[in-house]
Every structure is written in C-alpha cells, then in structure tokens.
Amino acid sequence: MFTAAALVVAFAAVLVLYRAIKGPRVYDRLLAVNVIGTKTVVLLALIGFMYERPYFLDVALVYALINFIATIAFLKYRELGRLD
Amino acid sequence: MDLRVVLAGLFMAAGCFFLIVAAIGILRFPDFYTRMHPAGKADTLGQALIIAGLIIYWGINLVSVKLLIIALFIMVANPTAAYALANAAYASGVKPWKKGEERK
Amino acid sequence: MSFVLTAIIMFAFWLLLSGEFTPILLGSGIVSSLLVAYISHDLLFGNARFGVLAGRFWRFLLYLPWLFKEIVVANFDLVYRTLHPKMPIDPEVRNFQADLNTDMGISMLANSITLTPGTVTMEAKSDGSFTVHSLVRGSDAEDMERRIKRIERGA
C-alpha cells in the first residue's frame, strides 16, 4: 500500500518536473520546484512507513521547513536583490 | 483485513488522486496564475489526505503527532508559499491570462 | 509575558519532537527554546493581551470545520475544471477592501482565500486591501471575510 502511494507521488513529481524544465518563466519553475519539494516531504514520510523507520519523519519535517524557507528566501532575493 | 487499514488506504488513494490532478493541472493550465490554483489547493489537500491516511494506519502516538505537525505545517506553508509566488509575479508585472488568448 | 509563553510553547514542541528525556537533550532543549523565544517572542503573539488571544484561538478552532468543508468543495471544483477536456476557466483579477486590523487576521484571510473555491490571493497589504485572482468570473470572498472578522473581534 505504501509502495503504491509512494510510486504515485513520485510519478506526480515527475509530471511537475516537466513544468520545471519547460518554464517558461522563472516563477513557473519556482512553483514547480516548490510543489516537488512538498511532494518529497510526503514521499519521505511514506518511505519511513515502507521500511518501518519512523526517523524518516524527522527528515520529512526538516525538509518541509527547508523547502518553505528556500522558496521564500529565493523570492525575497529576487525582489530585493539582497537577503539581509 | 482491518477496517482501519481499509480506511487508511481510502484516504491515501484520495490523496494520490488529488496529487495527480494537481500535477496535471500544473501541466495543463494556460498561465502562471491559473497554475497557482492546483499548486495551492489540490496539492495541499492531497498531502493532508495522505498524511491523514498514515495517521489512521498508525494510531495515536508520538509518530502520529509528528505526522500531524507535518500536515499542519504544510497546510499553513503551502498557501503562504503560493501567495508569495503570486505576489512576486504580480509585483514584477506578469500579466494574467484572459479567456480566448493564446496559451503561454 | 509573550517571552515566557513563547519559550514554554517552544519547549513543549521540543519535547514532542524528541520524545526522550535524557539530561543532555532536555538541557539543549531549554537553551534553544529560550534563544528562539528571545529572538522571536514578538512575532508569535504581537502585543495583544492573553485573554483576547485565547478567545481568538477558540473561535479559530470553531472556524476550522467550515474551512475544511470549503477546501474539499474547492478541490472537487478544481478537479472538474482541470480534467474537463475544454477546461472551463475564465480568469479575472479583482480588488477589494477587507475590514480587518490585525496582521494575523489578514494573513489568515489570505491563506483561506488561496485554499477555497476558485481564488488565489495575489496581494494583501496590512491596511486590508486585497488583490485576488479567481479562476472563474464572479466568485467572491465576502462571506469568508465576515467569518474572519468574527474570529478577530468576537462579535
């Protein structure tokens, strides 16, 4: 069950990857990367269940935080040209 | 088969469906702002449903509390990130697509 | 006040995530939650009084079931529009003025708009002016604004 769900999530991420490659704008790419990132969080949680290692959840939580901060930081940099 | 496992499977199947629809929407919709809709909505619900399925499967303990925190964080962070993206695009003058125009 | 409250919440969160009670983990938890509370205690609660915050939190919990229902409705609508071969969408951009005065209320409305039928927030300013992109002409957010105002003020 977890394997099937993980495969579906990975397939969805591959579909979105097409948008990240094609663009056309930088915002489309960022949107796609952000969506792939949040799918990765779910994928990590599912992998933790597949191999019965709950420690993966900590990785997923940290990845969710990093993904969010990265998107915001990139947008801020693009808008202001600096990060302080 | 346990009823709880069946219920968890149903939640996860629904979540997978919404994630696939979100991906299709991101591919199919004609411009950036319309693509925000699947990214901000269907993606959030899909992930929340999959994680809800995992919580149902696992029962209530420390692991499912962690899962709940992940789900709540995604439900706050995903629309915020979508808003930040839309706002940045709007501020830099990306024009919204109107009905009848060529898709970009 | 907000410093102590933030530190307590951070430490509870730490305990929840670590799940172990060895002295080294507890010690680093105390140090890091105090540090985080020192840096960011004015972000979580602002300057509002405790009673007001508790009331808002309670009314927010009452708002959640309605929000979940709206999210599900929004998603089925979106699924229909995504999978329909002709893609029945007609996007428009609209401005409106929301009568909210806390940052928390405004960001809550902005996120709720993004999650619910046919609309994504494009711009939200702290004076309450919103720019909304909607997938279909004529979907509105006034009902939601009323509900969030009720959370903010308790009327």
XYZ file of N, CA, C and O in Angstrom, chain C residues 6-150:
580
model
N 6.063 32.098 24.708
C 6.740 31.551 23.532
C 7.742 30.482 23.942
O 7.816 29.414 23.331
N 8.511 30.764 25.031
C 9.513 29.791 25.474
C 8.843 28.486 25.877
O 9.317 27.396 25.526
N 7.713 28.586 26.595
C 7.024 27.359 27.031
C 6.529 26.563 25.824
O 6.704 25.343 25.736
N 5.930 27.274 24.850
C 5.422 26.573 23.671
C 6.561 25.909 22.911
O 6.472 24.750 22.489
N 7.672 26.633 22.745
C 8.822 26.080 22.029
C 9.348 24.834 22.743
O 9.697 23.832 22.107
N 9.398 24.895 24.079
C 9.940 23.754 24.817
C 8.996 22.550 24.725
O 9.454 21.411 24.575
N 7.695 22.807 24.769
C 6.730 21.713 24.606
C 6.904 21.062 23.233
O 6.880 19.830 23.092
N 7.127 21.916 22.220
C 7.340 21.423 20.859
C 8.595 20.564 20.799
O 8.618 19.505 20.174
N 9.638 21.029 21.470
C 10.904 20.278 21.525
C 10.669 18.890 22.113
O 11.127 17.878 21.573
N 9.945 18.844 23.256
C 9.695 17.563 23.913
C 8.910 16.632 22.999
O 9.198 15.438 22.886
N 7.936 17.230 22.301
C 7.104 16.448 21.396
C 7.949 15.809 20.300
O 7.771 14.640 19.958
N 8.893 16.583 19.769
C 9.682 16.078 18.646
C 10.755 15.112 19.107
O 11.058 14.140 18.419
N 11.371 15.370 20.276
C 12.469 14.490 20.669
C 11.935 13.207 21.296
O 12.382 12.117 20.954
N 10.969 13.335 22.214
C 10.389 12.137 22.802
C 11.317 11.409 23.746
O 11.029 10.318 24.187
N 12.481 12.009 24.059
C 13.402 11.389 25.009
C 13.711 12.383 26.118
O 13.613 13.597 25.916
N 14.086 11.883 27.279
C 14.219 12.771 28.428
C 15.590 12.667 29.084
O 15.710 12.752 30.289
N 16.636 12.453 28.295
C 17.972 12.452 28.867
C 18.384 13.891 29.188
O 17.930 14.830 28.527
N 19.246 14.084 30.205
C 19.611 15.444 30.621
C 20.184 16.285 29.488
O 19.853 17.477 29.384
N 20.995 15.674 28.614
C 21.627 16.475 27.566
C 20.582 17.025 26.600
O 20.623 18.190 26.210
N 19.587 16.189 26.259
C 18.540 16.643 25.333
C 17.656 17.688 25.986
O 17.300 18.696 25.371
N 17.302 17.465 27.269
C 16.467 18.452 27.963
C 17.207 19.780 28.076
O 16.636 20.852 27.847
N 18.525 19.696 28.415
C 19.308 20.922 28.576
C 19.381 21.706 27.279
O 19.095 22.913 27.246
N 19.723 21.017 26.175
C 19.818 21.756 24.905
C 18.446 22.252 24.478
O 18.329 23.307 23.851
N 17.371 21.518 24.869
C 16.028 21.996 24.564
C 15.723 23.291 25.271
O 15.197 24.240 24.667
N 16.097 23.375 26.559
C 15.834 24.608 27.314
C 16.616 25.766 26.711
O 16.073 26.847 26.457
N 17.903 25.509 26.436
C 18.731 26.584 25.887
C 18.166 27.079 24.562
O 17.964 28.279 24.345
N 17.838 26.129 23.653
C 17.408 26.585 22.328
C 16.023 27.218 22.367
O 15.765 28.183 21.642
N 15.121 26.729 23.255
C 13.805 27.368 23.267
C 13.892 28.771 23.855
O 13.193 29.688 23.400
N 14.789 28.967 24.862
C 14.971 30.332 25.382
C 15.546 31.244 24.308
O 15.105 32.388 24.147
N 16.510 30.701 23.543
C 17.138 31.508 22.494
C 16.104 31.923 21.439
O 15.989 33.101 21.080
N 15.322 30.918 20.990
C 14.313 31.216 19.965
C 13.284 32.200 20.503
O 12.883 33.150 19.826
N 12.868 32.011 21.771
C 11.875 32.907 22.354
C 12.439 34.322 22.450
O 11.732 35.307 22.212
N 13.761 34.426 22.781
C 14.362 35.756 22.891
C 14.361 36.450 21.534
O 14.042 37.636 21.429
N 14.691 35.705 20.487
C 14.780 36.336 19.159
C 13.395 36.701 18.639
O 13.198 37.764 18.073
N 12.405 35.820 18.846
C 11.166 35.972 18.067
C 9.912 36.072 18.916
O 8.828 35.761 18.443
N 10.009 36.513 20.191
C 8.792 36.483 21.010
C 7.742 37.486 20.555
O 6.568 37.324 20.842
N 8.158 38.529 19.839
C 7.151 39.499 19.398
C 6.460 39.064 18.106
O 5.509 39.708 17.674
N 6.937 37.961 17.481
C 6.328 37.543 16.214
C 5.075 36.708 16.431
O 4.081 36.859 15.732
N 5.116 35.822 17.424
C 4.042 34.845 17.551
C 2.751 35.476 18.063
O 1.669 35.165 17.586
N 2.869 36.368 19.039
C 1.651 36.885 19.659
C 1.413 38.363 19.431
O 0.338 38.860 19.709
N 2.421 39.097 18.967
C 2.239 40.539 18.860
C 2.125 41.131 20.247
O 2.705 40.627 21.204
N 1.331 42.181 20.392
C 1.229 42.830 21.687
C -0.130 42.634 22.338
O -0.458 43.299 23.316
N -0.952 41.719 21.789
C -2.305 41.578 22.312
C -2.303 40.920 23.692
O -1.353 40.251 24.075
N -3.352 41.149 24.461
C -3.444 40.563 25.795
C -3.822 39.094 25.718
O -4.380 38.623 24.719
N -3.533 38.389 26.797
C -3.692 36.942 26.780
C -5.149 36.511 26.575
O -5.443 35.614 25.787
N -6.073 37.197 27.272
C -7.494 36.842 27.170
C -8.013 36.969 25.735
O -8.717 36.095 25.229
N -7.594 38.069 25.088
C -8.008 38.285 23.697
C -7.501 37.146 22.812
O -8.232 36.596 21.986
N -6.216 36.765 23.035
C -5.625 35.711 22.216
C -6.330 34.387 22.422
O -6.617 33.666 21.460
N -6.632 34.077 23.693
C -7.302 32.802 23.966
C -8.663 32.755 23.276
O -9.034 31.746 22.673
N -9.400 33.889 23.342
C -10.691 33.958 22.675
C -10.569 33.749 21.190
O -11.319 32.983 20.574
N -9.550 34.402 20.590
C -9.350 34.260 19.146
C -9.020 32.829 18.782
O -9.499 32.304 17.783
N -8.175 32.210 19.617
C -7.766 30.853 19.321
C -8.971 29.922 19.353
O -9.155 29.089 18.460
N -9.826 30.091 20.331
C -11.023 29.275 20.465
C -11.940 29.448 19.260
O -12.425 28.491 18.661
N -12.161 30.728 18.871
C -13.047 30.968 17.722
C -12.420 30.462 16.429
O -13.119 30.039 15.512
N -11.053 30.464 16.377
C -10.376 29.921 15.211
C -10.641 28.420 15.089
O -10.887 27.906 13.995
N -10.624 27.734 16.240
C -10.922 26.299 16.204
C -12.334 26.048 15.688
O -12.574 25.084 14.968
N -13.271 26.947 16.051
C -14.642 26.774 15.567
C -14.749 27.042 14.066
O -15.628 26.506 13.389
N -13.818 27.878 13.566
C -13.825 28.227 12.145
C -13.304 27.079 11.285
O -13.710 26.919 10.132
N -12.426 26.238 11.883
C -11.749 25.196 11.102
C -12.684 24.216 10.368
O -12.444 23.944 9.193
N -13.735 23.673 11.023
C -14.587 22.720 10.283
C -15.163 23.319 9.017
O -15.160 22.676 7.955
N -15.626 24.568 9.108
C -16.165 25.233 7.924
C -15.090 25.348 6.850
O -15.326 25.086 5.667
N -13.859 25.694 7.279
C -12.763 25.841 6.328
C -12.463 24.518 5.630
O -12.284 24.475 4.417
N -12.474 23.413 6.399
C -12.210 22.107 5.789
C -13.259 21.770 4.748
O -12.949 21.290 3.662
N -14.525 22.051 5.085
C -15.602 21.775 4.132
C -15.361 22.563 2.849
O -15.449 22.021 1.740
N -15.020 23.861 3.015
C -14.778 24.701 1.841
C -13.602 24.183 1.019
O -13.636 24.210 -0.215
N -12.553 23.695 1.712
C -11.384 23.185 0.990
C -11.774 21.993 0.133
O -11.385 21.883 -1.035
N -12.587 21.094 0.689
C -12.992 19.911 -0.070
C -13.830 20.320 -1.282
O -13.597 19.859 -2.406
N -14.794 21.241 -1.058
C -15.611 21.736 -2.177
C -14.719 22.343 -3.244
O -14.848 22.047 -4.447
N -13.752 23.164 -2.802
C -12.852 23.838 -3.735
C -12.096 22.829 -4.575
O -11.922 23.012 -5.782
N -11.673 21.727 -3.935
C -10.871 20.763 -4.667
C -11.684 20.004 -5.693
O -11.196 19.742 -6.785
N -12.932 19.672 -5.345
C -13.733 18.973 -6.355
C -14.018 19.881 -7.536
O -13.972 19.448 -8.693
N -14.255 21.170 -7.248
C -14.444 22.140 -8.322
C -13.199 22.191 -9.206
O -13.282 22.152 -10.434
N -12.040 22.243 -8.555
C -10.782 22.335 -9.300
C -10.536 21.069 -10.128
O -10.101 21.152 -11.276
N -10.847 19.912 -9.534
C -10.675 18.654 -10.268
C -11.533 18.665 -11.524
O -11.079 18.311 -12.618
N -12.791 19.126 -11.373
C -13.682 19.201 -12.535
C -13.084 20.082 -13.608
O -13.024 19.705 -14.784
N -12.605 21.266 -13.205
C -12.086 22.196 -14.206
C -10.778 21.718 -14.818
O -10.469 22.020 -15.969
N -9.987 20.985 -14.051
C -8.714 20.502 -14.586
C -8.914 19.381 -15.589
O -8.287 19.354 -16.643
N -9.808 18.451 -15.248
C -9.921 17.250 -16.074
C -10.901 17.399 -17.228
O -10.881 16.595 -18.152
N -11.776 18.433 -17.179
C -12.697 18.669 -18.287
C -11.888 18.960 -19.555
O -10.971 19.766 -19.539
N -12.223 18.270 -20.671
C -11.406 18.441 -21.882
C -11.323 19.885 -22.374
O -10.275 20.299 -22.882
N -12.416 20.648 -22.204
C -12.392 22.033 -22.711
C -11.840 23.017 -21.691
O -11.649 24.181 -21.997
N -11.618 22.571 -20.459
C -11.100 23.430 -19.398
C -11.927 24.713 -19.195
O -11.548 25.789 -19.651
N -13.099 24.607 -18.541
C -13.987 25.766 -18.436
C -13.491 26.798 -17.427
O -14.016 26.910 -16.318
N -12.468 27.548 -17.792
C -11.997 28.594 -16.883
C -12.081 29.946 -17.562
O -12.037 30.050 -18.786
N -12.258 30.982 -16.760
C -12.369 32.345 -17.266
C -11.774 33.270 -16.200
O -12.505 33.868 -15.421
N -10.440 33.367 -16.146
C -9.814 34.046 -15.007
C -10.045 35.546 -15.000
O -10.207 36.176 -16.051
N -10.102 36.102 -13.811
C -10.146 37.557 -13.694
C -9.389 37.961 -12.434
O -9.196 37.168 -11.516
N -8.998 39.238 -12.402
C -8.303 39.781 -11.241
C -9.190 40.835 -10.612
O -9.770 41.653 -11.308
N -9.355 40.763 -9.311
C -10.261 41.676 -8.641
C -9.596 42.291 -7.407
O -8.760 41.680 -6.768
N -10.001 43.509 -7.062
C -9.529 44.141 -5.835
C -10.689 44.263 -4.882
O -11.816 44.479 -5.289
N -10.416 44.116 -3.597
C -11.435 44.500 -2.626
C -10.764 44.921 -1.327
O -9.570 44.684 -1.109
N -11.538 45.586 -0.499
C -11.003 46.112 0.751
C -11.597 45.313 1.894
O -12.812 45.262 2.059
N -10.740 44.654 2.674
C -11.239 43.906 3.822
C -11.113 44.761 5.069
O -10.154 45.510 5.227
N -12.109 44.651 5.932
C -12.129 45.470 7.133
C -11.534 44.681 8.303
O -12.214 44.309 9.244
N -10.233 44.380 8.203
C -9.560 43.635 9.266
C -8.409 44.478 9.761
O -7.771 45.177 8.983
N -8.115 44.410 11.081
C -6.976 45.224 11.504
C -5.815 44.516 12.176
O -4.854 45.180 12.534
N -5.838 43.196 12.318
C -4.619 42.553 12.800
C -3.929 41.844 11.638
O -4.571 41.397 10.702
N -2.588 41.783 11.744
C -1.816 41.079 10.720
C -2.226 39.614 10.663
O -2.298 39.009 9.592
N -2.494 39.045 11.849
C -2.906 37.649 11.920
C -4.180 37.433 11.116
O -4.277 36.486 10.335
N -5.166 38.343 11.300
C -6.427 38.212 10.577
C -6.218 38.308 9.079
O -6.790 37.538 8.308
N -5.360 39.253 8.666
C -5.151 39.446 7.233
C -4.464 38.237 6.623
O -4.868 37.744 5.567
N -3.437 37.709 7.316
C -2.766 36.550 6.717
C -3.681 35.326 6.740
O -3.632 34.499 5.823
N -4.535 35.243 7.771
C -5.483 34.124 7.807
C -6.451 34.208 6.637
O -6.731 33.210 5.971
N -6.946 35.422 6.371
C -7.856 35.582 5.234
C -7.140 35.270 3.924
O -7.699 34.589 3.051
N -5.885 35.728 3.805
C -5.157 35.494 2.562
C -4.981 33.998 2.314
O -5.220 33.502 1.210
N -4.588 33.254 3.355
C -4.411 31.809 3.190
C -5.732 31.111 2.941
O -5.813 30.189 2.133
N -6.802 31.557 3.635
C -8.101 30.918 3.423
C -8.590 31.155 2.004
O -9.166 30.256 1.387
N -8.356 32.359 1.481
C -8.770 32.637 0.100
C -8.043 31.710 -0.855
O -8.631 31.137 -1.775
N -6.736 31.511 -0.611
C -5.984 30.633 -1.503
C -6.509 29.201 -1.455
O -6.556 28.519 -2.470
N -6.963 28.764 -0.264
C -7.380 27.376 -0.144
C -8.802 27.113 -0.631
O -9.165 25.974 -0.849
N -9.620 28.126 -0.782
C -11.036 27.875 -1.053
C -11.439 28.228 -2.479
O -10.639 28.791 -3.215
N -12.702 27.925 -2.864
C -13.069 27.829 -4.275
C -12.599 28.952 -5.189
O -12.892 30.117 -4.959
N -11.855 28.547 -6.201
C -11.595 29.399 -7.344
C -10.786 30.657 -7.143
O -10.708 31.457 -8.056
N -10.200 30.868 -5.972
C -9.495 32.129 -5.772
C -8.102 31.910 -5.192
O -7.882 31.018 -4.407
N -7.149 32.765 -5.615
C -5.803 32.774 -5.047
C -5.456 34.222 -4.734
O -5.689 35.104 -5.555
N -4.938 34.456 -3.538
C -4.555 35.821 -3.183
C -3.284 36.204 -3.925
O -2.315 35.455 -3.947
N -3.305 37.385 -4.562
C -2.101 37.847 -5.237
C -1.404 38.926 -4.443
O -0.198 39.080 -4.507
N -2.189 39.731 -3.738
C -1.568 40.790 -2.962
C -2.441 41.060 -1.754
O -3.656 41.152 -1.873
N -1.822 41.170 -0.582
C -2.552 41.528 0.632
C -1.703 42.529 1.378
O -0.561 42.247 1.702
N -2.231 43.716 1.580
C -1.450 44.729 2.293
C -1.947 44.835 3.722
O -3.057 44.407 4.038
N -1.134 45.426 4.594
C -1.515 45.455 6.012
C -2.645 46.445 6.283
O -3.189 46.467 7.381
N -3.030 47.268 5.292
C -4.220 48.100 5.500
C -5.486 47.350 5.085
O -6.588 47.891 5.172
N -5.338 46.106 4.642
C -6.504 45.281 4.347
C -6.947 45.291 2.898
O -8.011 44.768 2.583
N -6.139 45.864 1.987
C -6.551 45.806 0.582
C -6.002 44.522 -0.048
O -4.837 44.167 0.133
N -6.893 43.834 -0.749
C -6.563 42.541 -1.324
C -6.657 42.591 -2.836
O -7.528 43.266 -3.385
N -5.764 41.869 -3.506
C -5.915 41.599 -4.929
C -6.023 40.092 -5.081
O -5.166 39.368 -4.586
N -7.107 39.673 -5.743
C -7.410 38.255 -5.787
C -7.518 37.812 -7.236
O -8.117 38.506 -8.063
N -6.874 36.669 -7.540
C -7.029 36.087 -8.873
C -8.035 34.957 -8.761
O -7.847 34.042 -7.950
N -9.132 35.054 -9.544
C -10.089 33.953 -9.454
C -10.173 33.219 -10.779
O -10.035 33.804 -11.856
N -10.377 31.922 -10.669
C -10.372 31.045 -11.840
C -11.625 31.239 -12.669
O -11.605 31.096 -13.882
N -12.729 31.567 -12.002
C -13.995 31.768 -12.681
C -14.493 33.157 -12.320
O -14.348 33.596 -11.187
N -15.097 33.829 -13.300
C -15.605 35.162 -13.061
C -16.669 35.149 -11.956
O -17.525 34.276 -11.926
N -16.572 36.099 -11.045
C -17.658 36.310 -10.104
C -17.678 35.444 -8.860
O -18.687 35.367 -8.190
N -16.538 34.762 -8.507
C -16.536 34.070 -7.218
C -16.115 35.083 -6.148
O -15.274 35.934 -6.388
N -16.730 35.014 -4.968
C -16.464 36.101 -4.021
C -15.971 35.590 -2.678
O -16.091 34.426 -2.328
N -15.376 36.492 -1.904
C -14.758 36.116 -0.632
C -15.363 36.891 0.534
O -14.788 36.934 1.603
N -16.505 37.520 0.323
C -17.068 38.373 1.383
C -17.519 37.559 2.589
O -17.321 37.968 3.735
N -18.098 36.396 2.321
C -18.575 35.537 3.394
C -17.422 35.169 4.314
O -17.525 35.245 5.544
N -16.294 34.813 3.685
C -15.130 34.424 4.463
C -14.602 35.584 5.283
O -14.221 35.420 6.446
N -14.615 36.785 4.684
C -14.131 37.954 5.417
C -14.953 38.172 6.676
O -14.418 38.446 7.745
N -16.295 37.991 6.530
C -17.165 38.154 7.704
C -16.789 37.176 8.806
O -16.710 37.535 9.980
N -16.521 35.928 8.393
C -16.197 34.927 9.402
C -14.886 35.250 10.113
O -14.760 35.075 11.328
N -13.892 35.722 9.342
C -12.607 36.003 9.979
C -12.705 37.229 10.880
O -12.074 37.287 11.932
N -13.553 38.194 10.468
C -13.767 39.354 11.337
C -14.338 38.903 12.671
O -13.986 39.422 13.731
N -15.223 37.905 12.604
C -15.811 37.397 13.842
C -14.727 36.764 14.734
O -14.763 36.907 15.949
